[in-house]
PDB file of C-alpha atoms in Angstrom:
ATOM      1  CA  UNK A   1     134.291  90.947 130.460  1.00  0.00           C
ATOM      2  CA  UNK A   2     133.343  92.610 133.759  1.00  0.00           C
ATOM      3  CA  UNK A   3     132.538  96.301 133.883  1.00  0.00           C
ATOM      4  CA  UNK A   4     133.667  98.159 136.979  1.00  0.00           C
ATOM      5  CA  UNK A   5     131.306 101.019 137.886  1.00  0.00           C
ATOM      6  CA  UNK A   6     132.866 104.465 137.960  1.00  0.00           C
ATOM      7  CA  UNK A   7     130.510 107.015 139.521  1.00  0.00           C
ATOM      8  CA  UNK A   8     132.631 109.858 138.166  1.00  0.00           C
ATOM      9  CA  UNK A   9     131.791 108.823 134.618  1.00  0.00           C
ATOM     10  CA  UNK A  10     128.063 108.339 135.208  1.00  0.00           C
ATOM     11  CA  UNK A  11     125.847 110.554 133.003  1.00  0.00           C
ATOM     12  CA  UNK A  12     123.712 113.234 134.580  1.00  0.00           C
ATOM     13  CA  UNK A  13     120.574 111.669 133.105  1.00  0.00           C
ATOM     14  CA  UNK A  14     119.506 108.676 131.069  1.00  0.00           C
ATOM     15  CA  UNK A  15     119.563 109.038 127.243  1.00  0.00           C
ATOM     16  CA  UNK A  16     116.494 110.988 126.090  1.00  0.00           C
ATOM     17  CA  UNK A  17     115.566 108.788 123.095  1.00  0.00           C
ATOM     18  CA  UNK A  18     114.200 107.131 121.193  1.00  0.00           C
ATOM     19  CA  UNK A  19     112.592 109.939 119.232  1.00  0.00           C
ATOM     20  CA  UNK A  20     108.961 109.553 118.161  1.00  0.00           C
ATOM     21  CA  UNK A  21     108.567 108.314 114.569  1.00  0.00           C
ATOM     22  CA  UNK A  22     105.710 108.402 112.103  1.00  0.00           C
ATOM     23  CA  UNK A  23     105.356 105.225 110.063  1.00  0.00           C
ATOM     24  CA  UNK A  24     104.315 104.787 106.444  1.00  0.00           C
ATOM     25  CA  UNK A  25     103.269 101.228 105.667  1.00  0.00           C
ATOM     26  CA  UNK A  26     104.348 100.248 102.149  1.00  0.00           C
ATOM     27  CA  UNK A  27     102.690  97.379 100.276  1.00  0.00           C
ATOM     28  CA  UNK A  28     104.727  96.547  97.184  1.00  0.00           C
ATOM     29  CA  UNK A  29     104.918  93.732  94.618  1.00  0.00           C
ATOM     30  CA  UNK A  30     107.032  90.665  95.336  1.00  0.00           C
ATOM     31  CA  UNK A  31     109.713  91.728  92.820  1.00  0.00           C
ATOM     32  CA  UNK A  32     110.257  95.240  94.209  1.00  0.00           C
ATOM     33  CA  UNK A  33     114.012  95.844  94.412  1.00  0.00           C
ATOM     34  CA  UNK A  34     114.141  99.559  95.217  1.00  0.00           C
ATOM     35  CA  UNK A  35     113.118  99.885  98.872  1.00  0.00           C
ATOM     36  CA  UNK A  36     116.295 101.938  99.342  1.00  0.00           C
ATOM     37  CA  UNK A  37     115.186 104.475  96.734  1.00  0.00           C
ATOM     38  CA  UNK A  38     111.903 105.274  98.482  1.00  0.00           C
ATOM     39  CA  UNK A  39     113.843 105.942 101.667  1.00  0.00           C
ATOM     40  CA  UNK A  40     115.742 108.777  99.986  1.00  0.00           C
ATOM     41  CA  UNK A  41     112.643 111.014  99.927  1.00  0.00           C
ATOM     42  CA  UNK A  42     111.914 110.568 103.636  1.00  0.00           C
ATOM     43  CA  UNK A  43     112.348 113.487 106.047  1.00  0.00           C
ATOM     44  CA  UNK A  44     113.636 113.035 109.590  1.00  0.00           C
ATOM     45  CA  UNK A  45     111.201 111.263 111.859  1.00  0.00           C
ATOM     46  CA  UNK A  46     109.450 109.216 109.148  1.00  0.00           C
ATOM     47  CA  UNK A  47     109.936 105.455 108.960  1.00  0.00           C
ATOM     48  CA  UNK A  48     109.038 103.091 106.115  1.00  0.00           C
ATOM     49  CA  UNK A  49     107.755  99.601 106.903  1.00  0.00           C
ATOM     50  CA  UNK A  50     107.547  97.291 103.870  1.00  0.00           C
ATOM     51  CA  UNK A  51     105.563  94.177 103.076  1.00  0.00           C
ATOM     52  CA  UNK A  52     105.086  92.351  99.768  1.00  0.00           C
ATOM     53  CA  UNK A  53     102.339  90.676  97.792  1.00  0.00           C
ATOM     54  CA  UNK A  54     102.650  86.946  96.947  1.00  0.00           C
ATOM     55  CA  UNK A  55     105.011  85.683  94.264  1.00  0.00           C
ATOM     56  CA  UNK A  56     103.777  85.005  90.717  1.00  0.00           C
ATOM     57  CA  UNK A  57     105.945  83.204  88.188  1.00  0.00           C
ATOM     58  CA  UNK A  58     105.231  85.280  85.097  1.00  0.00           C
ATOM     59  CA  UNK A  59     106.698  88.201  83.157  1.00  0.00           C
ATOM     60  CA  UNK A  60     105.783  91.814  83.803  1.00  0.00           C
ATOM     61  CA  UNK A  61     102.694  92.525  81.729  1.00  0.00           C
ATOM     62  CA  UNK A  62      98.940  92.926  81.928  1.00  0.00           C
ATOM     63  CA  UNK A  63      98.398  89.504  83.500  1.00  0.00           C
ATOM     64  CA  UNK A  64     100.882  90.208  86.275  1.00  0.00           C
ATOM     65  CA  UNK A  65      99.449  93.692  86.860  1.00  0.00           C
ATOM     66  CA  UNK A  66      96.027  92.151  87.359  1.00  0.00           C
ATOM     67  CA  UNK A  67      97.401  89.437  89.669  1.00  0.00           C
ATOM     68  CA  UNK A  68      99.278  91.840  91.947  1.00  0.00           C
ATOM     69  CA  UNK A  69      96.263  94.172  92.224  1.00  0.00           C
ATOM     70  CA  UNK A  70      94.144  91.489  93.916  1.00  0.00           C
ATOM     71  CA  UNK A  71      92.230  93.212  96.719  1.00  0.00           C
ATOM     72  CA  UNK A  72      92.296  90.242  99.064  1.00  0.00           C
ATOM     73  CA  UNK A  73      96.062  89.842  98.876  1.00  0.00           C
ATOM     74  CA  UNK A  74      96.667  93.555  99.321  1.00  0.00           C
ATOM     75  CA  UNK A  75      94.286  93.653 102.274  1.00  0.00           C
ATOM     76  CA  UNK A  76      96.205  90.761 103.875  1.00  0.00           C
ATOM     77  CA  UNK A  77      99.395  92.769 103.427  1.00  0.00           C
ATOM     78  CA  UNK A  78      97.775  95.843 105.004  1.00  0.00           C
ATOM     79  CA  UNK A  79      96.642  93.798 108.007  1.00  0.00           C
ATOM     80  CA  UNK A  80     100.239  92.731 108.565  1.00  0.00           C
ATOM     81  CA  UNK A  81     101.180  96.432 108.787  1.00  0.00           C
ATOM     82  CA  UNK A  82      98.407  97.911 110.929  1.00  0.00           C
ATOM     83  CA  UNK A  83      99.761  96.343 114.136  1.00  0.00           C
ATOM     84  CA  UNK A  84     102.429  99.074 114.162  1.00  0.00           C
ATOM     85  CA  UNK A  85      99.758 101.763 113.657  1.00  0.00           C
ATOM     86  CA  UNK A  86     101.122 103.515 110.537  1.00  0.00           C
ATOM     87  CA  UNK A  87      99.869 107.004 109.789  1.00  0.00           C
ATOM     88  CA  UNK A  88      99.233 106.025 106.166  1.00  0.00           C
ATOM     89  CA  UNK A  89      99.575 102.966 103.924  1.00  0.00           C
ATOM     90  CA  UNK A  90     100.661 103.221 100.307  1.00  0.00           C
ATOM     91  CA  UNK A  91     100.468 100.645  97.532  1.00  0.00           C
ATOM     92  CA  UNK A  92     103.805 101.176  95.786  1.00  0.00           C
ATOM     93  CA  UNK A  93     103.079  99.811  92.333  1.00  0.00           C
ATOM     94  CA  UNK A  94     102.199 101.789  89.225  1.00  0.00           C
ATOM     95  CA  UNK A  95     100.877  99.055  86.919  1.00  0.00           C
ATOM     96  CA  UNK A  96      98.998  97.275  89.694  1.00  0.00           C
ATOM     97  CA  UNK A  97      97.150 100.489  90.502  1.00  0.00           C
ATOM     98  CA  UNK A  98      96.441 101.789  86.984  1.00  0.00           C
ATOM     99  CA  UNK A  99      95.524  98.458  85.349  1.00  0.00           C
ATOM    100  CA  UNK A 100      91.811  98.830  86.182  1.00  0.00           C
ATOM    101  CA  UNK A 101      91.587 102.553  85.506  1.00  0.00           C
ATOM    102  CA  UNK A 102      90.981 105.479  87.836  1.00  0.00           C
ATOM    103  CA  UNK A 103      87.995 103.838  89.487  1.00  0.00           C
ATOM    104  CA  UNK A 104      90.059 100.705  90.064  1.00  0.00           C
ATOM    105  CA  UNK A 105      92.781 102.735  91.805  1.00  0.00           C
ATOM    106  CA  UNK A 106      90.200 104.379  94.040  1.00  0.00           C
ATOM    107  CA  UNK A 107      88.659 101.026  94.934  1.00  0.00           C
ATOM    108  CA  UNK A 108      92.105  99.698  95.786  1.00  0.00           C
ATOM    109  CA  UNK A 109      92.699 102.533  98.253  1.00  0.00           C
ATOM    110  CA  UNK A 110      89.237 101.975  99.710  1.00  0.00           C
ATOM    111  CA  UNK A 111      90.038  98.280 100.162  1.00  0.00           C
ATOM    112  CA  UNK A 112      93.207  99.208 102.085  1.00  0.00           C
ATOM    113  CA  UNK A 113      91.199 101.464 104.381  1.00  0.00           C
ATOM    114  CA  UNK A 114      88.672  98.657 104.896  1.00  0.00           C
ATOM    115  CA  UNK A 115      91.576  96.435 105.978  1.00  0.00           C
ATOM    116  CA  UNK A 116      92.555  98.910 108.681  1.00  0.00           C
ATOM    117  CA  UNK A 117      94.731 101.574 107.043  1.00  0.00           C
ATOM    118  CA  UNK A 118      93.934 104.982 108.597  1.00  0.00           C
ATOM    119  CA  UNK A 119      94.604 106.559 105.193  1.00  0.00           C
ATOM    120  CA  UNK A 120      95.706 105.019 101.902  1.00  0.00           C
ATOM    121  CA  UNK A 121      96.999 106.020  98.500  1.00  0.00           C
ATOM    122  CA  UNK A 122      98.295 104.154  95.459  1.00  0.00           C
ATOM    123  CA  UNK A 123     101.142 105.152  93.168  1.00  0.00           C
ATOM    124  CA  UNK A 124      98.764 105.931  90.305  1.00  0.00           C
ATOM    125  CA  UNK A 125      96.581 108.131  92.507  1.00  0.00           C
ATOM    126  CA  UNK A 126      99.776 109.848  93.651  1.00  0.00           C
ATOM    127  CA  UNK A 127     100.593 110.472  89.987  1.00  0.00           C
ATOM    128  CA  UNK A 128      97.314 112.317  89.414  1.00  0.00           C
ATOM    129  CA  UNK A 129      97.795 114.259  92.659  1.00  0.00           C
ATOM    130  CA  UNK A 130     101.284 115.298  91.525  1.00  0.00           C
ATOM    131  CA  UNK A 131     100.137 116.425  88.082  1.00  0.00           C
ATOM    132  CA  UNK A 132      97.377 118.476  89.708  1.00  0.00           C
ATOM    133  CA  UNK A 133      99.832 120.033  92.184  1.00  0.00           C
ATOM    134  CA  UNK A 134     102.031 121.063  89.261  1.00  0.00           C
ATOM    135  CA  UNK A 135      99.086 122.341  87.216  1.00  0.00           C
ATOM    136  CA  UNK A 136      99.886 119.881  84.403  1.00  0.00           C
ATOM    137  CA  UNK A 137      97.259 118.725  81.918  1.00  0.00           C
ATOM    138  CA  UNK A 138      99.476 117.629  78.991  1.00  0.00           C
ATOM    139  CA  UNK A 139     101.991 114.911  79.798  1.00  0.00           C
ATOM    140  CA  UNK A 140     104.537 112.755  77.997  1.00  0.00           C
ATOM    141  CA  UNK A 141     104.946 109.201  79.274  1.00  0.00           C
ATOM    142  CA  UNK A 142     108.141 107.129  79.497  1.00  0.00           C
ATOM    143  CA  UNK A 143     107.901 103.522  80.657  1.00  0.00           C
ATOM    144  CA  UNK A 144     110.034 100.377  80.810  1.00  0.00           C
ATOM    145  CA  UNK A 145     106.985  98.309  79.852  1.00  0.00           C
ATOM    146  CA  UNK A 146     105.699  96.283  76.968  1.00  0.00           C
ATOM    147  CA  UNK A 147     103.292  98.224  74.741  1.00  0.00           C
ATOM    148  CA  UNK A 148     100.210  96.638  76.334  1.00  0.00           C
ATOM    149  CA  UNK A 149     101.027  98.123  79.745  1.00  0.00           C
ATOM    150  CA  UNK A 150     102.109 101.486  78.368  1.00  0.00           C
ATOM    151  CA  UNK A 151      98.787 101.752  76.526  1.00  0.00           C
ATOM    152  CA  UNK A 152      96.878 100.926  79.722  1.00  0.00           C
ATOM    153  CA  UNK A 153      98.758 103.732  81.518  1.00  0.00           C
ATOM    154  CA  UNK A 154      97.846 106.266  78.835  1.00  0.00           C
ATOM    155  CA  UNK A 155      94.212 105.205  79.188  1.00  0.00           C
ATOM    156  CA  UNK A 156      94.403 105.711  82.958  1.00  0.00           C
ATOM    157  CA  UNK A 157      95.790 109.214  82.552  1.00  0.00           C
ATOM    158  CA  UNK A 158      93.125 110.155  80.037  1.00  0.00           C
ATOM    159  CA  UNK A 159      90.452 108.883  82.440  1.00  0.00           C
ATOM    160  CA  UNK A 160      92.072 111.130  85.030  1.00  0.00           C
ATOM    161  CA  UNK A 161      91.567 114.180  82.817  1.00  0.00           C
ATOM    162  CA  UNK A 162      95.105 114.382  81.412  1.00  0.00           C
ATOM    163  CA  UNK A 163      96.142 114.533  77.770  1.00  0.00           C
ATOM    164  CA  UNK A 164      98.966 112.126  76.844  1.00  0.00           C
ATOM    165  CA  UNK A 165     100.841 113.880  74.049  1.00  0.00           C
ATOM    166  CA  UNK A 166     103.387 111.083  73.501  1.00  0.00           C
ATOM    167  CA  UNK A 167     104.634 107.832  74.991  1.00  0.00           C
ATOM    168  CA  UNK A 168     107.698 105.635  74.686  1.00  0.00           C
ATOM    169  CA  UNK A 169     108.534 102.267  76.255  1.00  0.00           C
ATOM    170  CA  UNK A 170     111.562 100.026  76.604  1.00  0.00           C
ATOM    171  CA  UNK A 171     109.581  96.835  75.959  1.00  0.00           C
ATOM    172  CA  UNK A 172     110.877  95.033  79.063  1.00  0.00           C
ATOM    173  CA  UNK A 173     109.057  92.253  80.895  1.00  0.00           C
ATOM    174  CA  UNK A 174     111.619  91.507  83.660  1.00  0.00           C
ATOM    175  CA  UNK A 175     114.665  92.824  85.589  1.00  0.00           C
ATOM    176  CA  UNK A 176     113.478  96.428  85.320  1.00  0.00           C
ATOM    177  CA  UNK A 177     115.479  97.482  88.387  1.00  0.00           C
ATOM    178  CA  UNK A 178     118.719  96.826  86.453  1.00  0.00           C
ATOM    179  CA  UNK A 179     118.078  99.526  83.804  1.00  0.00           C
ATOM    180  CA  UNK A 180     120.938 102.085  83.938  1.00  0.00           C
ATOM    181  CA  UNK A 181     120.317 105.814  84.227  1.00  0.00           C
ATOM    182  CA  UNK A 182     121.742 106.456  80.755  1.00  0.00           C
ATOM    183  CA  UNK A 183     119.037 104.273  79.202  1.00  0.00           C
ATOM    184  CA  UNK A 184     116.284 105.963  81.183  1.00  0.00           C
ATOM    185  CA  UNK A 185     117.568 109.461  80.350  1.00  0.00           C
ATOM    186  CA  UNK A 186     117.482 108.653  76.646  1.00  0.00           C
ATOM    187  CA  UNK A 187     113.991 107.193  77.017  1.00  0.00           C
ATOM    188  CA  UNK A 188     112.827 110.448  78.624  1.00  0.00           C
ATOM    189  CA  UNK A 189     114.329 112.478  75.782  1.00  0.00           C
ATOM    190  CA  UNK A 190     112.546 110.322  73.222  1.00  0.00           C
ATOM    191  CA  UNK A 191     109.217 110.634  75.029  1.00  0.00           C
ATOM    192  CA  UNK A 192     109.352 114.401  75.510  1.00  0.00           C
ATOM    193  CA  UNK A 193     107.567 116.802  73.180  1.00  0.00           C
ATOM    194  CA  UNK A 194     107.510 120.621  73.160  1.00  0.00           C
ATOM    195  CA  UNK A 195     103.794 120.600  73.984  1.00  0.00           C
ATOM    196  CA  UNK A 196     104.253 118.309  77.015  1.00  0.00           C
ATOM    197  CA  UNK A 197     104.120 120.249  80.285  1.00  0.00           C
ATOM    198  CA  UNK A 198     105.804 117.384  82.163  1.00  0.00           C
ATOM    199  CA  UNK A 199     107.215 113.907  81.622  1.00  0.00           C
ATOM    200  CA  UNK A 200     106.097 110.991  83.769  1.00  0.00           C
ATOM    201  CA  UNK A 201     108.479 108.055  84.177  1.00  0.00           C
ATOM    202  CA  UNK A 202     106.550 104.955  85.214  1.00  0.00           C
ATOM    203  CA  UNK A 203     107.298 101.866  87.320  1.00  0.00           C
ATOM    204  CA  UNK A 204     108.324 101.764  90.979  1.00  0.00           C
ATOM    205  CA  UNK A 205     110.987  99.203  90.018  1.00  0.00           C
ATOM    206  CA  UNK A 206     112.799 101.637  87.697  1.00  0.00           C
ATOM    207  CA  UNK A 207     115.587 103.633  89.434  1.00  0.00           C
ATOM    208  CA  UNK A 208     115.138 107.397  88.943  1.00  0.00           C
ATOM    209  CA  UNK A 209     116.079 109.407  92.047  1.00  0.00           C
ATOM    210  CA  UNK A 210     119.373 110.855  90.835  1.00  0.00           C
ATOM    211  CA  UNK A 211     118.228 111.669  87.298  1.00  0.00           C
ATOM    212  CA  UNK A 212     115.131 113.719  88.122  1.00  0.00           C
ATOM    213  CA  UNK A 213     116.693 117.154  88.704  1.00  0.00           C
ATOM    214  CA  UNK A 214     119.283 116.467  85.984  1.00  0.00           C
ATOM    215  CA  UNK A 215     116.619 115.828  83.338  1.00  0.00           C
ATOM    216  CA  UNK A 216     114.442 118.698  84.582  1.00  0.00           C
ATOM    217  CA  UNK A 217     117.328 121.097  83.990  1.00  0.00           C
ATOM    218  CA  UNK A 218     117.878 119.657  80.520  1.00  0.00           C
ATOM    219  CA  UNK A 219     114.232 119.699  79.454  1.00  0.00           C
ATOM    220  CA  UNK A 220     113.113 122.789  81.354  1.00  0.00           C
ATOM    221  CA  UNK A 221     110.006 121.100  82.754  1.00  0.00           C
ATOM    222  CA  UNK A 222     108.996 118.718  85.569  1.00  0.00           C
ATOM    223  CA  UNK A 223     110.094 115.098  85.308  1.00  0.00           C
ATOM    224  CA  UNK A 224     108.078 113.088  87.811  1.00  0.00           C
ATOM    225  CA  UNK A 225     108.614 109.425  88.539  1.00  0.00           C
ATOM    226  CA  UNK A 226     106.723 106.540  90.094  1.00  0.00           C
ATOM    227  CA  UNK A 227     108.730 106.244  93.286  1.00  0.00           C
ATOM    228  CA  UNK A 228     108.839 110.003  93.661  1.00  0.00           C
ATOM    229  CA  UNK A 229     105.042 110.379  93.530  1.00  0.00           C
ATOM    230  CA  UNK A 230     104.621 107.345  95.806  1.00  0.00           C
ATOM    231  CA  UNK A 231     106.805 108.904  98.497  1.00  0.00           C
ATOM    232  CA  UNK A 232     105.459 112.424  97.942  1.00  0.00           C
ATOM    233  CA  UNK A 233     101.774 111.461  98.097  1.00  0.00           C
ATOM    234  CA  UNK A 234     102.156 109.269 101.179  1.00  0.00           C
ATOM    235  CA  UNK A 235     103.962 112.055 103.011  1.00  0.00           C
ATOM    236  CA  UNK A 236     101.412 114.576 101.798  1.00  0.00           C
ATOM    237  CA  UNK A 237      98.617 112.605 103.474  1.00  0.00           C
ATOM    238  CA  UNK A 238     100.625 112.901 106.713  1.00  0.00           C
ATOM    239  CA  UNK A 239     101.155 116.641 106.328  1.00  0.00           C
ATOM    240  CA  UNK A 240     104.883 116.120 105.734  1.00  0.00           C
ATOM    241  CA  UNK A 241     107.118 117.111 102.828  1.00  0.00           C
ATOM    242  CA  UNK A 242     109.400 114.858 100.801  1.00  0.00           C
ATOM    243  CA  UNK A 243     113.091 115.749 100.580  1.00  0.00           C
ATOM    244  CA  UNK A 244     115.091 115.767  97.369  1.00  0.00           C
ATOM    245  CA  UNK A 245     117.642 117.982  95.614  1.00  0.00           C
ATOM    246  CA  UNK A 246     116.012 120.582  93.335  1.00  0.00           C
ATOM    247  CA  UNK A 247     113.109 118.365  92.246  1.00  0.00           C
ATOM    248  CA  UNK A 248     110.304 120.538  90.890  1.00  0.00           C
ATOM    249  CA  UNK A 249     107.460 118.467  92.343  1.00  0.00           C
ATOM    250  CA  UNK A 250     108.857 118.877  95.847  1.00  0.00           C
ATOM    251  CA  UNK A 251     109.031 122.623  95.365  1.00  0.00           C
ATOM    252  CA  UNK A 252     105.266 122.595  94.825  1.00  0.00           C
ATOM    253  CA  UNK A 253     105.039 121.981  98.584  1.00  0.00           C
ATOM    254  CA  UNK A 254     102.193 120.502 100.618  1.00  0.00           C
ATOM    255  CA  UNK A 255      98.883 122.011  99.639  1.00  0.00           C
TER     256      UNK A 255
END
């Protein structure tokens, strides 16, 4: 097809774009299936760039959490992201960042910075940041995990100065991204206690975006989730705010 120039239709000026974007580099486990969910918290002008850790043929449990928290592999993933000069890099995995306690999460962020990230945060560090922003010290925990991982999460929170008043788990070791909202809502109800100031729903591979505000209205308290705190904390390091309908954490703003 040949285009025939028509000076009368020529624009007055070339298109002004593209607009400048800020990038968040996201390192996630090989089995992450919810890239699309993290995008839903992003404001205009923020781009997510994903990379994954190597594949391991084993169920979700303590052994896998330890495998996917390997500093060398995560640093390799960070190096594959720094060429685009992200403003911040986040490790989007709850179990892989809480498995070695609070100090382990801090060392993981430090390893990402050593690999070239200008700033770094893990999901589990984002969890503690979110609880602090909400002024929460007593938390109920809802997870899709086997008991061994749920217990390790409660230990992490207690190391972080939080009191875990109750915890419930689904006992799953695979296909966590397929759990329907109805199952997760019931899990949250079972985990909640009157003395809990908030409920934390763990695992970045568990869909939660559309149930957060719904369950907060039902329970009358914050319901924070792994992907929510991952997105929120990464944006917070950039001085930006996450977007989401009526979610109490987002109303806490950027401190």
